[in-house]
PDB file of C-alpha atoms in Angstrom:
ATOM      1  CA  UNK C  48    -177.150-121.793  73.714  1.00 73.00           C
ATOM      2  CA  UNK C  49    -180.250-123.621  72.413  1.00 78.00           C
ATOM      3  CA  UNK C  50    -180.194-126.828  72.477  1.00 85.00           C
ATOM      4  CA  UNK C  51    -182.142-127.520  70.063  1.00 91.00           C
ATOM      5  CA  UNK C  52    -179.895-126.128  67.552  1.00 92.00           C
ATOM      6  CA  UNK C  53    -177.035-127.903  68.973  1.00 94.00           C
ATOM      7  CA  UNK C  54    -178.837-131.035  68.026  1.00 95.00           C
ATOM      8  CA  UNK C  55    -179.776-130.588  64.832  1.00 96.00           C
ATOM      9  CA  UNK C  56    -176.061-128.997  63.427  1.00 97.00           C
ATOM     10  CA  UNK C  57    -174.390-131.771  65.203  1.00 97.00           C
ATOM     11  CA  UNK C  58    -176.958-134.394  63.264  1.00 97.00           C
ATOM     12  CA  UNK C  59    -176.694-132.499  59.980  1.00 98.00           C
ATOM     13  CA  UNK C  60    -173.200-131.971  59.908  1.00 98.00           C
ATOM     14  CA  UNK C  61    -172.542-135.999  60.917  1.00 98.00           C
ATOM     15  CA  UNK C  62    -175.274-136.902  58.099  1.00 98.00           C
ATOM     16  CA  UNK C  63    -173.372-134.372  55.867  1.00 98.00           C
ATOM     17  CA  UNK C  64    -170.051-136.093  56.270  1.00 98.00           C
ATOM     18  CA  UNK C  65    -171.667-139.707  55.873  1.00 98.00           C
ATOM     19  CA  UNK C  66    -172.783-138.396  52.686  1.00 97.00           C
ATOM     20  CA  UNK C  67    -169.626-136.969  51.510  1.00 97.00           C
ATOM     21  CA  UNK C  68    -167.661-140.166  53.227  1.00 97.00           C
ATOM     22  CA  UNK C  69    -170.034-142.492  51.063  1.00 97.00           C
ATOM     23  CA  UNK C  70    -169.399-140.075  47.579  1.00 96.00           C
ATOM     24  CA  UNK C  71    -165.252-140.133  48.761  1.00 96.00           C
ATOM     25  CA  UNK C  72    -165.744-144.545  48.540  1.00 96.00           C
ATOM     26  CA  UNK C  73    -167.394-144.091  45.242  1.00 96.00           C
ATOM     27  CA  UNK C  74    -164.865-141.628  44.121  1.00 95.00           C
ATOM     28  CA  UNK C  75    -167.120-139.359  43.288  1.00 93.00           C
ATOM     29  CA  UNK C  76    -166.149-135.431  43.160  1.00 92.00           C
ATOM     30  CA  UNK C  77    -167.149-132.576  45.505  1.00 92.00           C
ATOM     31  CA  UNK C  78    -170.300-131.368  43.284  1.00 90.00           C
ATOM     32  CA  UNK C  79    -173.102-129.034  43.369  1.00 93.00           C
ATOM     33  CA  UNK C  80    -175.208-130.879  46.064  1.00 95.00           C
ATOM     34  CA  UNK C  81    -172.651-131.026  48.548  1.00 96.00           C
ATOM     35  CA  UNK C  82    -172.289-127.248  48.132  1.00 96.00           C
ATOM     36  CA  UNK C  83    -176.311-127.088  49.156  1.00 97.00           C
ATOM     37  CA  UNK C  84    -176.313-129.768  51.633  1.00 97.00           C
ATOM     38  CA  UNK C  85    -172.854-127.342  53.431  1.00 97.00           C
ATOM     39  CA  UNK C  86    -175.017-124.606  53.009  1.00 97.00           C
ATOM     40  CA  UNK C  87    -178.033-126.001  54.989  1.00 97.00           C
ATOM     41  CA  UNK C  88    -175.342-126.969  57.888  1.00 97.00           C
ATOM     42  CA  UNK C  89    -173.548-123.181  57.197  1.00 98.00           C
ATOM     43  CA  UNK C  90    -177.118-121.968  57.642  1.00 97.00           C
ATOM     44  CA  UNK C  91    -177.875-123.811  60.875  1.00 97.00           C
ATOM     45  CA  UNK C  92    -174.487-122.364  62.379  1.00 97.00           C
ATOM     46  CA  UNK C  93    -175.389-118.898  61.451  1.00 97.00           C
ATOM     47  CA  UNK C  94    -178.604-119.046  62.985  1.00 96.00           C
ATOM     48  CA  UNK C  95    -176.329-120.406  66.104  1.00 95.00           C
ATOM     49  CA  UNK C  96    -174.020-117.438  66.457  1.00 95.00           C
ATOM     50  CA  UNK C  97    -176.884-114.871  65.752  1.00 95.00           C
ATOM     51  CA  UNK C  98    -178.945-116.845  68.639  1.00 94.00           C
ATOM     52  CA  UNK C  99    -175.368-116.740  70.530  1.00 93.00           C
ATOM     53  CA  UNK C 100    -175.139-113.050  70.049  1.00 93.00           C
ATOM     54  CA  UNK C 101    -178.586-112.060  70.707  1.00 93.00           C
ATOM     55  CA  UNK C 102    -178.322-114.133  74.299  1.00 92.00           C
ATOM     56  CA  UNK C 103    -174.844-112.677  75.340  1.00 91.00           C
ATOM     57  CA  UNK C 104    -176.478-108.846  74.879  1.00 91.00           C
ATOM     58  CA  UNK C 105    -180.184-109.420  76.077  1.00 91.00           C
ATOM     59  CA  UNK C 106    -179.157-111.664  78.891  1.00 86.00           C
ATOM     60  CA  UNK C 107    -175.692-113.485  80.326  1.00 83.00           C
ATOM     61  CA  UNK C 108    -172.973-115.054  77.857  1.00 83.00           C
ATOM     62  CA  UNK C 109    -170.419-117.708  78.897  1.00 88.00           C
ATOM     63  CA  UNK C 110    -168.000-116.061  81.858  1.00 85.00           C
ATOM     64  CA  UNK C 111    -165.432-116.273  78.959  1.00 86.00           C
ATOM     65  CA  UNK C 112    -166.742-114.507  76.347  1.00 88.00           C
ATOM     66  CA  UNK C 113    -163.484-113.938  74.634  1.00 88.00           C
ATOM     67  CA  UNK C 114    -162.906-117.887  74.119  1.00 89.00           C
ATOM     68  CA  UNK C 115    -166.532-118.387  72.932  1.00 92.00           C
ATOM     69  CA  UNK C 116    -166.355-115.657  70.466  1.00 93.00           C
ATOM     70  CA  UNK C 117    -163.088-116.921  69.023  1.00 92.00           C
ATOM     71  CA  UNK C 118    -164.756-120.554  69.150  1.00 92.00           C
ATOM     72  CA  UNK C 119    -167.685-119.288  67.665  1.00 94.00           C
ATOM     73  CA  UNK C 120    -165.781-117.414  64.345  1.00 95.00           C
ATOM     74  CA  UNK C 121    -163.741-120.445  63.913  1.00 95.00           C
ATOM     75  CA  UNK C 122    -167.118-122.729  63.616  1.00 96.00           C
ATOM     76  CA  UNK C 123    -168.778-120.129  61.039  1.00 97.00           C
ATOM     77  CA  UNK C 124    -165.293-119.951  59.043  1.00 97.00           C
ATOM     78  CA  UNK C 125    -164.910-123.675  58.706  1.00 97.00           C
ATOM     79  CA  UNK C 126    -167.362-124.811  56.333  1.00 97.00           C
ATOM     80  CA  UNK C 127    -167.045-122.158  53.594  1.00 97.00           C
ATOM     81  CA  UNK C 128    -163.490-121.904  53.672  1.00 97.00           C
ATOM     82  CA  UNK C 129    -163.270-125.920  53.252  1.00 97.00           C
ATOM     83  CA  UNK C 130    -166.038-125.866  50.557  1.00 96.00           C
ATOM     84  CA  UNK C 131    -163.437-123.562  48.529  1.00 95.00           C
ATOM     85  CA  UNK C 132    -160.112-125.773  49.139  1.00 95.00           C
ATOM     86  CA  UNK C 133    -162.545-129.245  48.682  1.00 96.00           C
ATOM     87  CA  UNK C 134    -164.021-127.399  45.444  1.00 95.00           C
ATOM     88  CA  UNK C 135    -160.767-126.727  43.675  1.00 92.00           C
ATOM     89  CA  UNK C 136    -159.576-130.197  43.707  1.00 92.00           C
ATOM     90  CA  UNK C 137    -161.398-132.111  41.335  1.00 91.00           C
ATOM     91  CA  UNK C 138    -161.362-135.719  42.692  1.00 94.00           C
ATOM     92  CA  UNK C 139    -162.344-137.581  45.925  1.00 95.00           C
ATOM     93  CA  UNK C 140    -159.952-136.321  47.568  1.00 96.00           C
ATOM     94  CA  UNK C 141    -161.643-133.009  47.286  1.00 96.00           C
ATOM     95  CA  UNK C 142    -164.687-134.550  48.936  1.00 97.00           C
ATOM     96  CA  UNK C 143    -162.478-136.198  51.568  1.00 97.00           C
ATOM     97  CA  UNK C 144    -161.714-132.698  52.669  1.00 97.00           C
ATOM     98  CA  UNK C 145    -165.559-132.030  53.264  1.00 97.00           C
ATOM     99  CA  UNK C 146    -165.776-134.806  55.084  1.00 98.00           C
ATOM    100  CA  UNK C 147    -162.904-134.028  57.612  1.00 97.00           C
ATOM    101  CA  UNK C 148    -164.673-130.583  58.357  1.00 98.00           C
ATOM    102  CA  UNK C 149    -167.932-131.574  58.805  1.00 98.00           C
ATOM    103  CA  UNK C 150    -166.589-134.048  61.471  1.00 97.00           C
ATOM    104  CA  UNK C 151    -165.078-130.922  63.166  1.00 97.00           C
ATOM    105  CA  UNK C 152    -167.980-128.704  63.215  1.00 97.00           C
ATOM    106  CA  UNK C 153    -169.763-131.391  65.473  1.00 96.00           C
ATOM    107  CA  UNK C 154    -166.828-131.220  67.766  1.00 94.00           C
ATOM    108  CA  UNK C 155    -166.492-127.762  67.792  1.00 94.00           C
ATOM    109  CA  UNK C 156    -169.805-127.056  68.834  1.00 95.00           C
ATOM    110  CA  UNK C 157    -170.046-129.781  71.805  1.00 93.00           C
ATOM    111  CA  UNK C 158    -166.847-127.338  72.625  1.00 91.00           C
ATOM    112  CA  UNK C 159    -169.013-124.483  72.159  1.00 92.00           C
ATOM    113  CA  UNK C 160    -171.657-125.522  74.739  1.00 92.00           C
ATOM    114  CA  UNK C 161    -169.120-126.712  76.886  1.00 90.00           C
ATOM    115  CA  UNK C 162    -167.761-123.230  76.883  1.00 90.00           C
ATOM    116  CA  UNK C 163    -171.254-121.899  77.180  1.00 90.00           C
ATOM    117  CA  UNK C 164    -171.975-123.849  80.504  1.00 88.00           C
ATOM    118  CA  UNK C 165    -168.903-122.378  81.816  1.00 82.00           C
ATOM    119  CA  UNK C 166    -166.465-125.256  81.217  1.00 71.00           C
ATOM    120  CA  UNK C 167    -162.879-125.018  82.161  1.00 64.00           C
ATOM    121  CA  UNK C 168    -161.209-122.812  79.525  1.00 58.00           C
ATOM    122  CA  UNK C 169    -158.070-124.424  77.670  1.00 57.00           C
TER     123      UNK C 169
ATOM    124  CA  UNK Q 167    -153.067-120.720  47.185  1.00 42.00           C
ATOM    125  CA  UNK Q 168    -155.756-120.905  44.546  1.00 41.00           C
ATOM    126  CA  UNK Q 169    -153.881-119.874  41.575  1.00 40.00           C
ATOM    127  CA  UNK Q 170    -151.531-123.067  42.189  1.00 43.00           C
ATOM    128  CA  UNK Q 171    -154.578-125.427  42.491  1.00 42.00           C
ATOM    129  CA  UNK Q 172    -156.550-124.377  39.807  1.00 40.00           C
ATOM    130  CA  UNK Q 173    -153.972-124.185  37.603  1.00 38.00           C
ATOM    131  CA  UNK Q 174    -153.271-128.028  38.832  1.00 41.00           C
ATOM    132  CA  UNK Q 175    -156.817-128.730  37.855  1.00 40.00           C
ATOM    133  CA  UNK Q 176    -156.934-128.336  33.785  1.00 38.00           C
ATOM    134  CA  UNK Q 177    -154.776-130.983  33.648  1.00 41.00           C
ATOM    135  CA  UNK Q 178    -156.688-133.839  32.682  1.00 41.00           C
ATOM    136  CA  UNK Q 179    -153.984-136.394  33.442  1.00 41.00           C
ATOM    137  CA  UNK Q 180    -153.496-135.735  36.737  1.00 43.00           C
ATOM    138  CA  UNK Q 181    -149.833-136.270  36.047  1.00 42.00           C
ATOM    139  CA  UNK Q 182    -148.497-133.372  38.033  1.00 51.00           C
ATOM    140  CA  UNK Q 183    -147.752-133.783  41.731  1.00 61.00           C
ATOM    141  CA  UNK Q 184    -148.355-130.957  42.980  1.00 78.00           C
ATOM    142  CA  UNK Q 185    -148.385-131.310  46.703  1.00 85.00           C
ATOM    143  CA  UNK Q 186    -152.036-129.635  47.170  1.00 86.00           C
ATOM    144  CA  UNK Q 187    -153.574-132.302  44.897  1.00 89.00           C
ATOM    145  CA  UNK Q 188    -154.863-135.816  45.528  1.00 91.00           C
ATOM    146  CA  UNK Q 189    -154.597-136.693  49.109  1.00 94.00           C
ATOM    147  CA  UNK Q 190    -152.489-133.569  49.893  1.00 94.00           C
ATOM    148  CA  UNK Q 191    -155.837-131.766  49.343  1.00 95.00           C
ATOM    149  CA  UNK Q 192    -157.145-133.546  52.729  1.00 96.00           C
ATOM    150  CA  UNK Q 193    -153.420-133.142  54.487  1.00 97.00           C
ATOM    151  CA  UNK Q 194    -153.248-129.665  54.031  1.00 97.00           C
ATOM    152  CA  UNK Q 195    -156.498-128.881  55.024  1.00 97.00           C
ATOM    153  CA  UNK Q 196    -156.230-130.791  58.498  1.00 97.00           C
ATOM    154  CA  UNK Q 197    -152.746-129.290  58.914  1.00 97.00           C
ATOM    155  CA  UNK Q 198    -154.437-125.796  58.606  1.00 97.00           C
ATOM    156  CA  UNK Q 199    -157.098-126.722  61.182  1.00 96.00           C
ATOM    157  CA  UNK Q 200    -154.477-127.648  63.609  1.00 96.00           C
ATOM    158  CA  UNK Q 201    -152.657-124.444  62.721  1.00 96.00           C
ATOM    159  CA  UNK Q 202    -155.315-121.973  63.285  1.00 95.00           C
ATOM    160  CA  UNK Q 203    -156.632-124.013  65.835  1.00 92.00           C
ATOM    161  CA  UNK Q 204    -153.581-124.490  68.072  1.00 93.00           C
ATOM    162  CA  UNK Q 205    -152.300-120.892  67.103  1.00 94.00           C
ATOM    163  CA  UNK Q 206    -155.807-119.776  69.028  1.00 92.00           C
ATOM    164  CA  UNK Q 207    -155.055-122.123  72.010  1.00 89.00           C
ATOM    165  CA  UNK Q 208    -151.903-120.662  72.777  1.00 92.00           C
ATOM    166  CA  UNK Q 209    -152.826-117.329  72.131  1.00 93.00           C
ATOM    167  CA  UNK Q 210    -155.259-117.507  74.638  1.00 90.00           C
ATOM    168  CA  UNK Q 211    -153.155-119.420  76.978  1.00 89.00           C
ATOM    169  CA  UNK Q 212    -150.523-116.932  77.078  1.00 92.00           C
ATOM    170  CA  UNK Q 213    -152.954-113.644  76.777  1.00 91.00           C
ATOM    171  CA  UNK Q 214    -155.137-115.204  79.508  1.00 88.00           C
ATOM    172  CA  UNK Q 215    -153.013-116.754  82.849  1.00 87.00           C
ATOM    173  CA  UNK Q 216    -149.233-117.333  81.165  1.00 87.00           C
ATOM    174  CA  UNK Q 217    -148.161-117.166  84.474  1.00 88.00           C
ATOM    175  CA  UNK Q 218    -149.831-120.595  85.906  1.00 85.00           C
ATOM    176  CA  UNK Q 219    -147.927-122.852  83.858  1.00 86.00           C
ATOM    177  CA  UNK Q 220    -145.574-120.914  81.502  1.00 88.00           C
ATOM    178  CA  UNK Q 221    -143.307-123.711  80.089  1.00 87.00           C
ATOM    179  CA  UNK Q 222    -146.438-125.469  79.095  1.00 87.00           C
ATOM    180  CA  UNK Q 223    -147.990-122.644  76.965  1.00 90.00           C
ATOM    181  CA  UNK Q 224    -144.353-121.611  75.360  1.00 92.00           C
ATOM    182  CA  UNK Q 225    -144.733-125.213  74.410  1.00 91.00           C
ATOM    183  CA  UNK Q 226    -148.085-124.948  73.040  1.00 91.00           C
ATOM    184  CA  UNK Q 227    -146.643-121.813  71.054  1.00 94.00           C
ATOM    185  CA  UNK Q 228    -144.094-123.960  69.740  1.00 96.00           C
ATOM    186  CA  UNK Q 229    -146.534-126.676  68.658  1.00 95.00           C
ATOM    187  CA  UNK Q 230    -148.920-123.677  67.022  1.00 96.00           C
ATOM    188  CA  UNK Q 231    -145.804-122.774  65.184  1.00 97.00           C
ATOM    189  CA  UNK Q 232    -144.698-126.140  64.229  1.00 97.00           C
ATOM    190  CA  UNK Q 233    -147.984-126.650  62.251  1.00 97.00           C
ATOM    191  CA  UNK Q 234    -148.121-122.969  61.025  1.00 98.00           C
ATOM    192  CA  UNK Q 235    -144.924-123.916  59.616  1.00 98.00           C
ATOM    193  CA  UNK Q 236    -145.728-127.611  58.306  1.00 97.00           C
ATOM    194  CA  UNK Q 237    -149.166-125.884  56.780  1.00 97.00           C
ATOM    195  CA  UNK Q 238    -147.671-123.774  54.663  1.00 96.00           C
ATOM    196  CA  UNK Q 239    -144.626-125.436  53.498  1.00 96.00           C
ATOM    197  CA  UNK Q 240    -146.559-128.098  52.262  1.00 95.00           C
ATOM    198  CA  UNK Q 241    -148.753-126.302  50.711  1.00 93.00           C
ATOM    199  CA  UNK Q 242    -146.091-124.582  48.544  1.00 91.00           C
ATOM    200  CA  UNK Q 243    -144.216-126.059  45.608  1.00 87.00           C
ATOM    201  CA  UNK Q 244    -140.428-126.227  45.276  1.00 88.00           C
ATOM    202  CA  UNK Q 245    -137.655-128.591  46.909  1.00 90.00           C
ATOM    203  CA  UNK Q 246    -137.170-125.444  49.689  1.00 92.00           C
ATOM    204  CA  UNK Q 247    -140.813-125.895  50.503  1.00 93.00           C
ATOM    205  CA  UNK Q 248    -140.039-129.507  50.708  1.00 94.00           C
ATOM    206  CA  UNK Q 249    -137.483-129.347  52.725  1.00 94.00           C
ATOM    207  CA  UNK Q 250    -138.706-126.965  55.098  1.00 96.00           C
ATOM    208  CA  UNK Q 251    -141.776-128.942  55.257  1.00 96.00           C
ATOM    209  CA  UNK Q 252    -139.369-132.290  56.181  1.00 97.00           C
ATOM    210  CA  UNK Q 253    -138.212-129.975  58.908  1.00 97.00           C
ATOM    211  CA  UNK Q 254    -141.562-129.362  60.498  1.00 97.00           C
ATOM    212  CA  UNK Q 255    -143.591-132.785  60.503  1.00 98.00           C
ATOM    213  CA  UNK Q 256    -139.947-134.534  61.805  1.00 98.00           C
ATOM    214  CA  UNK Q 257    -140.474-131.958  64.744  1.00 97.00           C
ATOM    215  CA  UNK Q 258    -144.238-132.367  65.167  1.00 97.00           C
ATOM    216  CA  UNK Q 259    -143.534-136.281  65.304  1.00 97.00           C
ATOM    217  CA  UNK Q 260    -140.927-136.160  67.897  1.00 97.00           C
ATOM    218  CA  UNK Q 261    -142.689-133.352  69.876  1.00 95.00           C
ATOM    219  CA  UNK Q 262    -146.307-135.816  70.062  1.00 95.00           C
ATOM    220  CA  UNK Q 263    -143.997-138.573  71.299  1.00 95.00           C
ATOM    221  CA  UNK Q 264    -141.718-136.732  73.528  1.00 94.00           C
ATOM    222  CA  UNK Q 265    -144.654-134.463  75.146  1.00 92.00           C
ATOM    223  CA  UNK Q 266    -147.250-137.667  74.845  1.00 92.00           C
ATOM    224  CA  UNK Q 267    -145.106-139.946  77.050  1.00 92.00           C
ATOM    225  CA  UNK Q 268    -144.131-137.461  79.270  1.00 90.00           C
ATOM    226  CA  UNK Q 269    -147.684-136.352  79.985  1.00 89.00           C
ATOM    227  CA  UNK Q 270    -148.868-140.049  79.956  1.00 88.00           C
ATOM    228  CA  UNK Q 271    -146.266-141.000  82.751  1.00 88.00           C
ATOM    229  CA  UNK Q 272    -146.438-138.343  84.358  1.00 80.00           C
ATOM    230  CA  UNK Q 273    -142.207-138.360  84.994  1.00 78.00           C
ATOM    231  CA  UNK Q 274    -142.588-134.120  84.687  1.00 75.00           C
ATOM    232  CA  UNK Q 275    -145.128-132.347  86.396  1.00 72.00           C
ATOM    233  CA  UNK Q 276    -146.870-130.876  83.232  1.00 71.00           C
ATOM    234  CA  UNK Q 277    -149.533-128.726  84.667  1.00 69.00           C
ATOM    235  CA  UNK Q 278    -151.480-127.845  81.427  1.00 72.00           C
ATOM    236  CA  UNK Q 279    -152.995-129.031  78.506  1.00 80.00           C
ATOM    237  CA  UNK Q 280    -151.222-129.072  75.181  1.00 85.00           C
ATOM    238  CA  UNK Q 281    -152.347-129.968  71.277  1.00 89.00           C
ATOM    239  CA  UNK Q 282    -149.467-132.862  71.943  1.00 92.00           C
ATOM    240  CA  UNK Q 283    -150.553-134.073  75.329  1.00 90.00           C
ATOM    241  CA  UNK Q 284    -151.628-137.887  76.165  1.00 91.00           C
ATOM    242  CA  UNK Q 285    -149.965-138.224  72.419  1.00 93.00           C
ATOM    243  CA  UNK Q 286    -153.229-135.773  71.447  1.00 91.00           C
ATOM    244  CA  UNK Q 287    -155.836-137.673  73.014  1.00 90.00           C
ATOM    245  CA  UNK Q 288    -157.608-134.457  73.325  1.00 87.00           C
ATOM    246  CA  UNK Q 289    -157.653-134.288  69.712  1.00 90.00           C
ATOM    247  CA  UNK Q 290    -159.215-137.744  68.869  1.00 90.00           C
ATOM    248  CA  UNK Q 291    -155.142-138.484  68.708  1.00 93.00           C
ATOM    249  CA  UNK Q 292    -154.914-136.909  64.882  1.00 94.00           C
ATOM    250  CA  UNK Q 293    -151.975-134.841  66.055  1.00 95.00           C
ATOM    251  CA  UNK Q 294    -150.581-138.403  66.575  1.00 96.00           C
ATOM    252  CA  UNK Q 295    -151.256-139.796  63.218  1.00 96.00           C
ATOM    253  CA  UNK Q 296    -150.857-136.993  61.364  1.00 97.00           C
ATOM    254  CA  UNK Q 297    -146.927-136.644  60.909  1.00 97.00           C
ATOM    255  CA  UNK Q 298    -147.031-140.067  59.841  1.00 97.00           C
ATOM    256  CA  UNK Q 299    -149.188-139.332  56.715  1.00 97.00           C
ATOM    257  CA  UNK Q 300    -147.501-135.939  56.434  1.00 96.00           C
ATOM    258  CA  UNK Q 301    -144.106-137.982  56.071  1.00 96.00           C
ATOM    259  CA  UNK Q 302    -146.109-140.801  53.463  1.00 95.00           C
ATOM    260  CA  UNK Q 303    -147.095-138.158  51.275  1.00 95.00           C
ATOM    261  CA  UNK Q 304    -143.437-135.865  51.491  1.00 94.00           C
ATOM    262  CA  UNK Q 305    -142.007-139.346  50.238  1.00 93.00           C
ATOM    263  CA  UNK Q 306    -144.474-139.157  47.577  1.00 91.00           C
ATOM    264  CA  UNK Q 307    -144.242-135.925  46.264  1.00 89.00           C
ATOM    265  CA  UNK Q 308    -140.667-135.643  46.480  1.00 83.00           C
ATOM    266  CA  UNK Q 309    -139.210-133.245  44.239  1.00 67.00           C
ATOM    267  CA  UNK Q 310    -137.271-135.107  41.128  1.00 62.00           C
ATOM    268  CA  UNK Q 311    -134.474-133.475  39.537  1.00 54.00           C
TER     269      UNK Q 311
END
């Protein structure tokens, strides 16, 4: 994996959830800019698994492939998936909910590269 | 699950509890991250090397089902659902415990990892704190007659 990328989805996605914690203490709803500022994360984790991809066929992947893959899907799914349950509740608990996934995405990717360097699998 | 929730969202009163609204927005959507996320685990687990510790990844089934099960019973309406839903985080609360102290003091020989062991320290502990809310907000939205 590229580090770089690790570093910068794990610091946007932390940012992203200080922002969202800070909107859920000013009971604020989930609105348009936290849909951009998800996307810009989303993007950064798509970028990831393409980079992933593109590494795993050109050169050597994790030993266990099979657990990164499944790691990997679950990270991509996350965000958009929580963006639609956060965005039909209209209150701050609907931002709460963005804020509990992009605390996850952080952790899944450490888990990710942890994988990647050929970690012990679960 | 979307046609209950929006349907819960034109009213401007916010008078319906509904258990996917308010904080069971947040509850629900951790529950469903442990679900998928412990469903995978033990999937793996068992696919992978069941035979090296199989008691401990039949448990981890168990625990994958417990929050399937806890996931979508509270995500559904109706005193069943509530029920049902009772059921699940009781079992997810005793399981933490029982498997947490067991694994902490070591009195069984537990040879592998589980969402529930060292009370879910691998977990940043939410699988510990978790039935706890998920019983808070059952009391809440308890179904009246």
């Amino acid at each position: 994996m590229v580090d770089i990328l690790v570093y910068a989805i794990v610091g946007s996605s932390l940012l992203y959830a200080t922002w969202a914690l800070v909107a859920v203490v000013r009971n604020q709803n989930p609105r348009e800019p936290f849909v951009i500022g998800a996307g810009v994360v989303e993007l950064l984790l798509l970028v990831q698994m393409v980079v992933a991809f593109v590494v795993m066929i050109v050169d050597d992947g994790p030993s266990d492939a099979a657990l990164f893959i499944s790691y990997l899907l679950f990270t991509v799914l996350l965000l958009p998936v929580a963006l639609f349950w956060a965005l039909a509740e209209k209150s701050r608990w609907g931002t709460s909910v963005l804020v509990f996934a992009a605390l996850v995405v952080p952790a899944l990717v450490v888990r990710l590269q942890d994988i990647w360097d050929g970690a012990p699998g679960v | 699950m979307s046609e209950q929730s929006l349907s819960g969202d034109r009213d401007p009163e916010g008078e319906r509890v509904t258990r996917t609204s308010g904080p069971g927005r947040l509850l629900v959507a951790v529950y469903a991250v442990f679900a998928v996320a412990a469903t995978a685990r033990a999937l793996y687990q068992i696919l992978t090397k069941f035979d090296d510790a199989p008691t401990a990844y039949l448990l981890s089934a168990f625990a994958a089902a417990v929050y399937v099960v806890a996931t979508v019973a509270l995500s559904r309406s109706g005193a069943a659902s509530w029920r049902i839903a009772l059921t699940a985080v009781v079992v997810e609360m005793v399981g933490v415990l029982v498997v947490g102290t067991i694994t902490v003091t070591d009195v069984v020989d537990f040879p592998a990892d589980t969402v529930w062991s060292d009370y879910g320290r691998g977990y940043g502990f939410v699988p510990l704190v978790l039935p706890v809310f998920g019983l808070l907000w059952l009391r809440r939205t308890k179904a009246r007659p």
